[in-house]
Coordinates of C-alpha atoms and ligand atoms in Angstrom, one line a residue:
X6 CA 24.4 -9.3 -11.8
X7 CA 27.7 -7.5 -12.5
X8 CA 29.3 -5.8 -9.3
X9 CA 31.3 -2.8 -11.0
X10 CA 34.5 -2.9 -10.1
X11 CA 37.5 -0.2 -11.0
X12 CA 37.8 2.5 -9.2
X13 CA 35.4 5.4 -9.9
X14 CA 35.9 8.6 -7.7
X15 CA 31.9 9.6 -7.7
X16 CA 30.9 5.9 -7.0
X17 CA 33.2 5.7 -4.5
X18 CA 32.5 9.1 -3.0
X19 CA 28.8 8.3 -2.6
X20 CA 29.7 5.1 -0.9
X21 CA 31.6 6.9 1.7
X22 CA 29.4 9.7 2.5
X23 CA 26.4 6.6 3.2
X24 CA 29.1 4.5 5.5
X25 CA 30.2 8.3 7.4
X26 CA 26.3 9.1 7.2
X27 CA 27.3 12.3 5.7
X28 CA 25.3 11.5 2.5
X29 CA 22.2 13.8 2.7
X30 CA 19.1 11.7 1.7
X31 CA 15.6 13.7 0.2
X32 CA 12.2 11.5 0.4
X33 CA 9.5 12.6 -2.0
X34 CA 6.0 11.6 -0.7
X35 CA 6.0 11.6 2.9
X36 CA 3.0 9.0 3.3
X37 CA 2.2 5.9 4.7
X38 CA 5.9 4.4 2.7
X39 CA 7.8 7.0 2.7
X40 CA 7.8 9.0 6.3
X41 CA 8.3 5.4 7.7
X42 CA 11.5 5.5 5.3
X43 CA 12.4 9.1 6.2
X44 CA 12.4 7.3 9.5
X45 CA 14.6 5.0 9.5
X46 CA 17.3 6.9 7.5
X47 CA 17.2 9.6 10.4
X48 CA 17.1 6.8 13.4
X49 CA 20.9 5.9 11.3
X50 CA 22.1 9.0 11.9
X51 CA 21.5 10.7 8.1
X52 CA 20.3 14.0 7.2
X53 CA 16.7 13.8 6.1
X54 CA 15.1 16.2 3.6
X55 CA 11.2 15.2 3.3
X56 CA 9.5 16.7 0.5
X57 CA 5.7 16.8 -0.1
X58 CA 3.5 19.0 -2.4
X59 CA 0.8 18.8 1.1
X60 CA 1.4 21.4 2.9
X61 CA -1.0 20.6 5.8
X62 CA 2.0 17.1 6.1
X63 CA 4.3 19.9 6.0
X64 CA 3.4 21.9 8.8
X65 CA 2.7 19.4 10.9
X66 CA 6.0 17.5 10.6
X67 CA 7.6 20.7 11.1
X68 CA 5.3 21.0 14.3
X69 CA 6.7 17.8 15.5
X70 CA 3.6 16.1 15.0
X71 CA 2.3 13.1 13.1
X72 CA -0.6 12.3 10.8
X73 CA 0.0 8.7 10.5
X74 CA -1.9 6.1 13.6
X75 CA 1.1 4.5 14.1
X76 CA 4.1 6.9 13.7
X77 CA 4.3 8.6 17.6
X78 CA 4.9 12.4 17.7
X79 CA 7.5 11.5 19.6
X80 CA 9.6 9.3 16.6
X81 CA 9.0 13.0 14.5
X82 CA 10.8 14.8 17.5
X83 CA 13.4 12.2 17.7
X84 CA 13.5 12.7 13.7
X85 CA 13.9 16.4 13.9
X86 CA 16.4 16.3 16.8
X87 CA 18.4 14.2 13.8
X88 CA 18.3 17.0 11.2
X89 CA 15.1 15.8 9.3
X90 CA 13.1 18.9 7.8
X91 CA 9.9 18.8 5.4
X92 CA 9.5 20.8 3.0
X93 CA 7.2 21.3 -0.4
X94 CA 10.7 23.5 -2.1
X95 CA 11.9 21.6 -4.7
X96 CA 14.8 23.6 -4.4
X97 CA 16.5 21.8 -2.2
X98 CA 16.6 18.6 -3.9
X99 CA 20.1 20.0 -5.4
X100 CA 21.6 19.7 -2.2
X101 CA 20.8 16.3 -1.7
X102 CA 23.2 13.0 -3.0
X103 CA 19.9 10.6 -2.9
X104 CA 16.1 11.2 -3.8
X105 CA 14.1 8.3 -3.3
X106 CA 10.3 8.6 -4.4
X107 CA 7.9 7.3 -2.6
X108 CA 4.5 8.8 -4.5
X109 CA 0.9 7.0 -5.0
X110 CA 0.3 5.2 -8.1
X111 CA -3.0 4.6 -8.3
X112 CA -5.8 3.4 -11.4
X113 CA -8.1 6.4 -13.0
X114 CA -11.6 6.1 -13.8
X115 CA -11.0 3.6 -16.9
X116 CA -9.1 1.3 -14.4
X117 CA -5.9 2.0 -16.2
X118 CA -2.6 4.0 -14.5
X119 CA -2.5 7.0 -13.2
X120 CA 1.3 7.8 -13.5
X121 CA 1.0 11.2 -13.0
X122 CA 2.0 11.0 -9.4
X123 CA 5.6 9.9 -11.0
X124 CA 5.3 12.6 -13.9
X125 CA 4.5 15.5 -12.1
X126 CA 7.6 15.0 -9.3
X127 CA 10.2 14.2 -12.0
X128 CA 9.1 17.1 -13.8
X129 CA 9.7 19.2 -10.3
X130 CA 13.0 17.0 -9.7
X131 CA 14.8 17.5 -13.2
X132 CA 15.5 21.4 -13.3
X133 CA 17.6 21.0 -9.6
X134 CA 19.6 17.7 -11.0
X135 CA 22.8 17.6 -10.3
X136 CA 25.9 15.5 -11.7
X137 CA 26.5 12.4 -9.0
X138 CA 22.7 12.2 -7.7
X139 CA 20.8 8.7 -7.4
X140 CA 17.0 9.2 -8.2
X141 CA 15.4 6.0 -6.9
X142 CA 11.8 5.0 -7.6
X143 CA 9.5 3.0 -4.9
X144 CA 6.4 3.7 -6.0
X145 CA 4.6 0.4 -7.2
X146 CA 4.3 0.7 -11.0
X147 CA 4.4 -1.4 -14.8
X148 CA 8.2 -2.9 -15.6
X149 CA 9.6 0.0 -17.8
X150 CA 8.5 3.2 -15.6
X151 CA 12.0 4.2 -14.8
X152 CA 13.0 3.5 -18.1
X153 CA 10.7 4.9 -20.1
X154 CA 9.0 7.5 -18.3
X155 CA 11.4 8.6 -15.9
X156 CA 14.5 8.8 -17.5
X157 CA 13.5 10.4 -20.4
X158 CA 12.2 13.2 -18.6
X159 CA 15.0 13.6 -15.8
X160 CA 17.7 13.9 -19.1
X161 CA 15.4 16.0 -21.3
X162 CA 14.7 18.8 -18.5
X163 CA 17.5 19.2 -16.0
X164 CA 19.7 22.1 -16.6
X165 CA 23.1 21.0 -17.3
X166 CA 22.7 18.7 -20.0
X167 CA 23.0 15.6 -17.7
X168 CA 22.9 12.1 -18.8
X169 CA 21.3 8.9 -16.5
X170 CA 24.2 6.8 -16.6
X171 CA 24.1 3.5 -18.6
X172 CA 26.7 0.4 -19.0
X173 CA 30.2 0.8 -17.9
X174 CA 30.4 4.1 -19.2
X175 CA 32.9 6.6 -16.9
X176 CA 30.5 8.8 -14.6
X177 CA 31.4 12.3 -15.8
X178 CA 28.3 14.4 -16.6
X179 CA 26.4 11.8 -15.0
X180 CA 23.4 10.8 -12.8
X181 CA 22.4 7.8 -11.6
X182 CA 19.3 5.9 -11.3
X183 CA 17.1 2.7 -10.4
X184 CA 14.3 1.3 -9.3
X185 CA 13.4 -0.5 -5.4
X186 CA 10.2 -1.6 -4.7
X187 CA 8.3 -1.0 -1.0
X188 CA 7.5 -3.9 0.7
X189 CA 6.2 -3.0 3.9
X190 CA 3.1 -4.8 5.0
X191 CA 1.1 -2.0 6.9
X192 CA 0.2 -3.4 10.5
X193 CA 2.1 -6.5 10.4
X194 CA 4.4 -6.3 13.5
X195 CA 5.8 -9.5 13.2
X196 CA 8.9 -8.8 10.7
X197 CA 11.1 -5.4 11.2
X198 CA 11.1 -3.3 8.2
X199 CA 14.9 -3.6 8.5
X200 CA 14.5 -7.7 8.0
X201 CA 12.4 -7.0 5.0
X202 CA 15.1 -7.9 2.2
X203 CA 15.3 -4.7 -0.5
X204 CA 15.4 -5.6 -4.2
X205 CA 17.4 -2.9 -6.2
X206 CA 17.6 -2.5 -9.9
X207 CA 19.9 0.0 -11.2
X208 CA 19.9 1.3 -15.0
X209 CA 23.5 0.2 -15.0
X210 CA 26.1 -1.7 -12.1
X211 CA 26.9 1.7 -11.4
X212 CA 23.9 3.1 -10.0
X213 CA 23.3 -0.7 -8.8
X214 CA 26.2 -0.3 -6.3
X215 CA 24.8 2.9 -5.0
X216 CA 21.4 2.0 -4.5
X217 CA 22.8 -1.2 -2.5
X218 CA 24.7 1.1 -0.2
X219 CA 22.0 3.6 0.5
X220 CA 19.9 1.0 1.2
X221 CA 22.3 -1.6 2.9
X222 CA 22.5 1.3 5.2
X223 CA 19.2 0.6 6.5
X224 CA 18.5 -3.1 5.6
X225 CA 20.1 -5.8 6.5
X226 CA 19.9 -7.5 3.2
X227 CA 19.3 -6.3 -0.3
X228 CA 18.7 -8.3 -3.2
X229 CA 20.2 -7.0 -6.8
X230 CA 18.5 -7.4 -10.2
X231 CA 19.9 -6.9 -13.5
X232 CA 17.4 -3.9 -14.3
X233 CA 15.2 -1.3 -12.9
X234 CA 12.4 -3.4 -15.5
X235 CA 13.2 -6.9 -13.7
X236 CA 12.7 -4.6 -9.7
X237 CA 9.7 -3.3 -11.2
X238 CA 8.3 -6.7 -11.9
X239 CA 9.2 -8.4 -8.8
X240 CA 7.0 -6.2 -7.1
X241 CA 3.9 -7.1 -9.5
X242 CA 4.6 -10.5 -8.9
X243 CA 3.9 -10.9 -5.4
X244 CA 1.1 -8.9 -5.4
X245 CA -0.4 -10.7 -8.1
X246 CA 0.5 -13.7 -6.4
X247 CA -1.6 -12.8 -3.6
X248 CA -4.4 -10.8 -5.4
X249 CA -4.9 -14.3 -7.2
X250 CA -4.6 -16.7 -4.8
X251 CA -7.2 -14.4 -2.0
X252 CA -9.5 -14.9 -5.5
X253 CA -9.3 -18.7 -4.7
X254 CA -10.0 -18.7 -1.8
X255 CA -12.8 -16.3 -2.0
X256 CA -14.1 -18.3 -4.6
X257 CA -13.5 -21.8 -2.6
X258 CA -15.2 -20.1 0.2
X259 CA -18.5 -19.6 -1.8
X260 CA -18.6 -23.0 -2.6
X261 CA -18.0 -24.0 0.9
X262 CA -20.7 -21.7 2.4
X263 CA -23.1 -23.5 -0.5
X264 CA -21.9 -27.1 0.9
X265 CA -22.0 -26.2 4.5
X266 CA -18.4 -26.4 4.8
X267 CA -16.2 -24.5 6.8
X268 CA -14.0 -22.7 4.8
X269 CA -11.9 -21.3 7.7
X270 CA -11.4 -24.6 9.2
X271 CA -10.6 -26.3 5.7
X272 CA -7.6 -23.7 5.1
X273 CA -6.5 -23.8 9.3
X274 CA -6.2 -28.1 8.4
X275 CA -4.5 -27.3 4.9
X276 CA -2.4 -25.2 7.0
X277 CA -0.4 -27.9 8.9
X278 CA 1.2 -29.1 5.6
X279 CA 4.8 -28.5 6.0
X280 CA 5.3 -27.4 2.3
X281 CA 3.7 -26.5 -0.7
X282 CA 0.9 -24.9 0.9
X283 CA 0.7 -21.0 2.0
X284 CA -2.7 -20.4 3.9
X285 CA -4.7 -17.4 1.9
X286 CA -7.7 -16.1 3.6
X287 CA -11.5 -15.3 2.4
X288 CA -12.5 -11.6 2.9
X289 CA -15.1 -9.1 2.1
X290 CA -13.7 -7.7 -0.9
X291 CA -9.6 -6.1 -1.9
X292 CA -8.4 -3.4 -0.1
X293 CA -5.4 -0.9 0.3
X294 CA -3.6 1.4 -2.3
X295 CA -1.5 -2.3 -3.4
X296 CA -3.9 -5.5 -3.8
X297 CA -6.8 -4.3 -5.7
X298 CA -4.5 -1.7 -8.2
X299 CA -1.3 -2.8 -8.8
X300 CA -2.5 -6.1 -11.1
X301 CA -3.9 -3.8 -13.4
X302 CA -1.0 -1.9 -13.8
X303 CA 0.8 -4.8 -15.5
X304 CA -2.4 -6.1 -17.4
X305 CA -2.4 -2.6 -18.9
X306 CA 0.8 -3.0 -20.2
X307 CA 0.3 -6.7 -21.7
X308 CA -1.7 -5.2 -24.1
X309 CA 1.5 -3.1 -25.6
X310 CA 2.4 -6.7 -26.1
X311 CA -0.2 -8.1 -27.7
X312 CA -0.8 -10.5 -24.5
X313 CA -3.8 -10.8 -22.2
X314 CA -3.0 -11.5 -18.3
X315 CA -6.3 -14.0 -17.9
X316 CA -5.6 -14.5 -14.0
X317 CA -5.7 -10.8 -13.0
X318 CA -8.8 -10.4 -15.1
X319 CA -10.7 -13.1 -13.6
X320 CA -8.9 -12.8 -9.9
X321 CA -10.3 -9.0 -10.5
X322 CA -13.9 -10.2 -11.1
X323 CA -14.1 -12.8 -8.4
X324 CA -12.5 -10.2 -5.7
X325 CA -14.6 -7.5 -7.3
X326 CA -17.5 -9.5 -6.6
X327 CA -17.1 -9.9 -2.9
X328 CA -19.1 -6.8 -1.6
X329 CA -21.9 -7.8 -3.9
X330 CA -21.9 -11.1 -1.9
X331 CA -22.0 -9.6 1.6
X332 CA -25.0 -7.5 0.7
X333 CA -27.1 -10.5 -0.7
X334 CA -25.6 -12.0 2.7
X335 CA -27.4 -9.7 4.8
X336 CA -30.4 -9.6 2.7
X337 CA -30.8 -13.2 3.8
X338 CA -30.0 -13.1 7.0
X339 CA -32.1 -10.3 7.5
X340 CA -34.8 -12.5 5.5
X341 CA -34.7 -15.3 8.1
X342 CA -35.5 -12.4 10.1
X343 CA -38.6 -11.6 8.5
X344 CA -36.6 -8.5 7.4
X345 CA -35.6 -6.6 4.3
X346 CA -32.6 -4.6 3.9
X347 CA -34.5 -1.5 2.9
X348 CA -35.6 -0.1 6.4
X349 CA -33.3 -2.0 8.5
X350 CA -30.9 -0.6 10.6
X351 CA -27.1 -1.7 10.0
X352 CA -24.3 -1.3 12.2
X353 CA -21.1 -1.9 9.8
X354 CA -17.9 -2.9 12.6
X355 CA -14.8 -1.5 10.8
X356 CA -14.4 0.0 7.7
X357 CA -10.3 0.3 7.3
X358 CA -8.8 -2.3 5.0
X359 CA -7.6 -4.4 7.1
X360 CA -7.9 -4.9 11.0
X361 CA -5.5 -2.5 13.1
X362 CA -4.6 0.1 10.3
X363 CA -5.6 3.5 10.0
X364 CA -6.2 3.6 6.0
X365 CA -9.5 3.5 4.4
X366 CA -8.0 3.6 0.6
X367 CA -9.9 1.1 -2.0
X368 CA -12.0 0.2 1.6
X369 CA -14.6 -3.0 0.5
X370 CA -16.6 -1.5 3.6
X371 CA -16.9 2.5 1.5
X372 CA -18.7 -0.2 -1.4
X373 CA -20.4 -2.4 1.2
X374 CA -21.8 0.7 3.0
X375 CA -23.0 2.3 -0.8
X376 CA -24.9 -0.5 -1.4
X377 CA -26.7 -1.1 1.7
X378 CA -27.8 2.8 1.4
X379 CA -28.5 2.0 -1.9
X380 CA -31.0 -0.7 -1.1
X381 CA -32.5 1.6 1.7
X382 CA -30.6 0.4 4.5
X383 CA -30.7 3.2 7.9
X384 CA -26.5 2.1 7.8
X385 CA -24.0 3.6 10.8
X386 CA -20.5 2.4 11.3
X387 CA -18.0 2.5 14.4
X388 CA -13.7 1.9 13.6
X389 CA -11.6 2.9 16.3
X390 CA -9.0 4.7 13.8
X391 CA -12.0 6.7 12.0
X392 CA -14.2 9.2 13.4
X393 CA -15.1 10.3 10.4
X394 CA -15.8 8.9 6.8
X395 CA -15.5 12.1 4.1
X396 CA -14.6 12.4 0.9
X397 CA -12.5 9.8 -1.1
X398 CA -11.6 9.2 -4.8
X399 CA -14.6 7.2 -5.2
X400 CA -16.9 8.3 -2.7
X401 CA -18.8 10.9 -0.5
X402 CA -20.2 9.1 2.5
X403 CA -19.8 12.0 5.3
X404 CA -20.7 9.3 7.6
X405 CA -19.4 10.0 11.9
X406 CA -18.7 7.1 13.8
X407 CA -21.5 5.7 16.0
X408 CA -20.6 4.6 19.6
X409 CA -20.2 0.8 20.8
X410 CA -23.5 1.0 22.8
X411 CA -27.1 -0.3 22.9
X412 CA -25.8 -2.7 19.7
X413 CA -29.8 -4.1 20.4
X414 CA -31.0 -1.2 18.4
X415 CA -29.5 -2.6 15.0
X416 CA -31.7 -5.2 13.1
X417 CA -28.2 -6.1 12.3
X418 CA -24.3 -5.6 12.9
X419 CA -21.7 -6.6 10.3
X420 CA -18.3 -7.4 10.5
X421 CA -16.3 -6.1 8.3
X422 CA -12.8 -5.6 9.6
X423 CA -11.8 -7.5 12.5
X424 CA -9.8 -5.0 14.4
X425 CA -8.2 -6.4 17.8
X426 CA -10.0 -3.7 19.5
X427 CA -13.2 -5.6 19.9
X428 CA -15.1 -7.8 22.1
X429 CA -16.4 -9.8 19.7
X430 CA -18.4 -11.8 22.5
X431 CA -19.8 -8.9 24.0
X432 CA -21.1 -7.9 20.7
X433 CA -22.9 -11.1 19.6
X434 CA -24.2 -11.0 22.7
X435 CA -25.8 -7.7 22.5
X436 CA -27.0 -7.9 18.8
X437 CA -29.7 -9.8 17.4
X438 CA -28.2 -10.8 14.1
X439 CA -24.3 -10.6 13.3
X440 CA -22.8 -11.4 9.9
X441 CA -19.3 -11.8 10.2
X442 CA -17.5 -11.8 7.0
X443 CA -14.0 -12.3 8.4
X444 CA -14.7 -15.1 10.8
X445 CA -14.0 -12.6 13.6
X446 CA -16.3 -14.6 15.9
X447 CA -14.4 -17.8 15.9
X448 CA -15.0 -20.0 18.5
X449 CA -18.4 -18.1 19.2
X450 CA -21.0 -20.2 19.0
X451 CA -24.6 -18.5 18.7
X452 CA -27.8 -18.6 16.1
X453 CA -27.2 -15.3 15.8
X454 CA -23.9 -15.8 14.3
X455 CA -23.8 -15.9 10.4
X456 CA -20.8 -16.5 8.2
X457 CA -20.5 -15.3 4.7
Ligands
LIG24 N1 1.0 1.9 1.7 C1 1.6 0.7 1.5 O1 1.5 -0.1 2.4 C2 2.5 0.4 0.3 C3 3.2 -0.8 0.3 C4 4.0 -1.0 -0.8 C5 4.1 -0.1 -1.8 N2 3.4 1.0 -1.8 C6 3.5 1.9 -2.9 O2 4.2 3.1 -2.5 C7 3.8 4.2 -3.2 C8 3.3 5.3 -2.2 O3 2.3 4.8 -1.4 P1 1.8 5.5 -0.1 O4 0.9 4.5 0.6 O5 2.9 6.0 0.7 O6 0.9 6.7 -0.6 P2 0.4 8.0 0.2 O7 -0.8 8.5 -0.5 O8 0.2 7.6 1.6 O9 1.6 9.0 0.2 C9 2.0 9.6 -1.0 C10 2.5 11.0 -0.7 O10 3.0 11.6 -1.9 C11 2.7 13.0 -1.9 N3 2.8 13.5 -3.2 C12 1.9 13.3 -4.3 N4 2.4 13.9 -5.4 C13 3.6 14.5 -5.0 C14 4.5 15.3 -5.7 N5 4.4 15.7 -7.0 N6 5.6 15.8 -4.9 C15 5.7 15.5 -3.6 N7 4.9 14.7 -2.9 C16 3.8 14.3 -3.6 C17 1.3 13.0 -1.3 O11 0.9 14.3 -0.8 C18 1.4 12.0 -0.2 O12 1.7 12.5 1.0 C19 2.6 3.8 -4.1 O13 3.1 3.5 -5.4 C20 2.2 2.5 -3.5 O14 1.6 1.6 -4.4 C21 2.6 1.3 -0.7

């Protein structure tokens, strides 16, 4: 990577507005990734624009409050007290010296990108470009986004005639742009998000140099690439990485369960290896806005390429498969049971992604619940972070949360996130059948116990 070196003024005056914090910074997306970021650039001391086309996030930032579990009203105060402001005025973008975007990507109905999350704010961005800016994109998406998509349309619609700047080119009538993936890991407490090392890939060294400052401002380490293309794959990468390798496990664990082996105590053994091996773990199906989608984003692009990705395709299937599994799971449990699943009475325990996080998105408990109804199942849930199950992309469930009580009542109780919240050994004692599908029970032993 080339580290630009003479002496250019607006290069140099961008640096020195991050390192005086004078450098006004604009967030577009203020969701889970990107209020967390608006965040952190207020807690050093910057002037924080947040800018969201919801207006309900809108007026409730501006009331001080918060709509994320695990943001406090009290770090939106602290926020406010700093300068930071929401707003859905596009207006204002002008007056700010970085825009980073922080907007979903997610798959449409044909399982192919929906880009126009991306398209829709750099339409709303270009007209209030200005000559010195850095647009950076965060939001997961195929290697040539920024390039391709973005660019073109930032230089085609602002109104002075700008140009993104490329090679060593002087800076003039210039803006600058590049690409930084998001790598939080929602709910994981045991790595600051300032320890989480920032890759940066700017469409020339120019824009490189800025996006390293504005983010070495609040990381402690970033990580340049040669191109906004090469950022954009990194991120693919290691979620691929571990889209494919929760596949083999998931997979490994089917064959386990079929040899009366215990998968969880096979990877907790593979575990003390001291290299070579990172431990992977058998679920109930992908979850989150990352895992399940952002494979598909860069399988959809092969095919520009004449190339098929085989181990997305068939990680897809075999994680795909997983709900399917827990439902022919309870159908024999409740079988031994001298039960069927349509009539019975299931209690589903958790139904965010993941255990202690408050987002339901791509949920293999929304597909697990559809199913049961499906096969006539009388189904209730309880999550501590949802009272409520509406309306999603993919489903309508208007389901509210039943109460922890009288767990006796349920012909059975599945487990489908493990949240910390529970008393796992006060529930298998009240149930009379428990499958557990994330081996939440460990260390309980009971008939009533099954794995799948
Ligand atoms: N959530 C995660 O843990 C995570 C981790 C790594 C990467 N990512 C990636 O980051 C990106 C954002 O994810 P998220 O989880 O924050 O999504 P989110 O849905 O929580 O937030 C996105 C926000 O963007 C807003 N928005 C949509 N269109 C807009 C527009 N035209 N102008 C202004 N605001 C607009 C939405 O109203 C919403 O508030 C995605 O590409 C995702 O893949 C997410």
């Amino acid at each position: 990577m080339t580290t630009y070196t003479a002496a250019d003024p607006s290069v140099d005056q961008f640096k020195n507005k991050i390192q005086q914090r004078q450098a006004r910074i604009g967030i577009i997306g203020l969701g889970y990734v990107g209020l967390p970021l608006a965040l952190l650039y207020s807690e050093q001391k910057f002037q924080v624009t947040g800018f969201d086309i919801d207006q309900r996030k809108v007026d409730t930032l501006a009331k001080g409050g918060s709509y994320i579990y695990r943001i406090t009203t009290e770090e939106i105060q602290a926020a406010k007290a700093q300068g930071f402001t929401a707003t859905s005025d596009y207006a204002q973008i002008t007056a700010m010296d970085a825009v980073i975007i922080c907007v979903p990507t997610p798959l449409n109905e044909y399982h192919e990108p929906d880009l126009s999350f991306i398209t829709d704010t750099t339409h709303s961005i270009a007209p209030h470009l200005r000559a010195g800016q850095l647009v950076v994109l965060e939001s997961t998406t195929y290697p040539g986004t920024t390039e391709e998509i973005m660019v073109p349309i930032l230089e085609k619609e602002n109104k002075g005639e700008l140009k993104a700047a490329r090679g060593t080119e002087a800076s003039g009538n210039k803006f600058f742009v590049a690409f930084s993936p998001e790598r939080e890991d929602p709910g994981n407490t045991t790595v600051a998000r300032r320890d989480i090392p920032k890759v940066v890939g700017g469409l020339n060294p120019r824009a490189a140099e800025m996006a390293g400052a504005l983010y070495g401002s609040i990381f402690n380490r970033t990580i340049p690439v040669s191109s906004p293309a090469a950022a954009e794959m990194t991120k693919l990468l290691e979620n691929i990485y571990r889209c494919v390798n929760i596949a083999l496990v998931n997979e490994l664990k089917l064959l386990c369960l079929r040899m009366g082996i215990d998968i969880w105590e096979v990877i907790g053994a593979a575990s003390t290896k001291p290299f070579g091996f990172h431990p992977f773990y058998p679920g109930p199906g992908l979850g989150g806005h990352c895992i399940p989608v952002d494979p598909f984003y860069l399988s959809w692009k092969a095919k520009e390429w004449d190339f098929r990705t085989r181990f997305i395709e068939l990680a897809g299937e075999i994680n795909t498969n997983m709900p399917y599994h827990v439902l022919s799971s309870v159908g024999s449990a409740l079988n031994r049971h001298k039960k069927s699943v349509n009539g019975a009475r299931v209690l589903v325990l958790g139904v965010a992604y993941k255990k202690d996080i408050d987002d339901l998105r791509e949920s293999p408990a929304l597909t697990i619940i559809e199913l049961l109804q499906k096969d006539g199942a009388v189904v209730s849930y309880n999550d501590p972070y949802f009272p409520f199950i509406g309306k999603g992309r993919k489903y309508d469930l208007q389901m509210k949360r039943t109460e922890l009580n009288d767990l006796g009542q349920y012909d059975c109780v599945l487990i489908v996130t493990d949240h910390s919240d529970y008393d796992y050994q006060k529930i298998v004692q009240q149930a009379q059948l428990v499958v557990d599908t994330r081996n939440a029970t460990r260390g309980i032993k009971d008939v009533k116990i099954v794995h799948c």
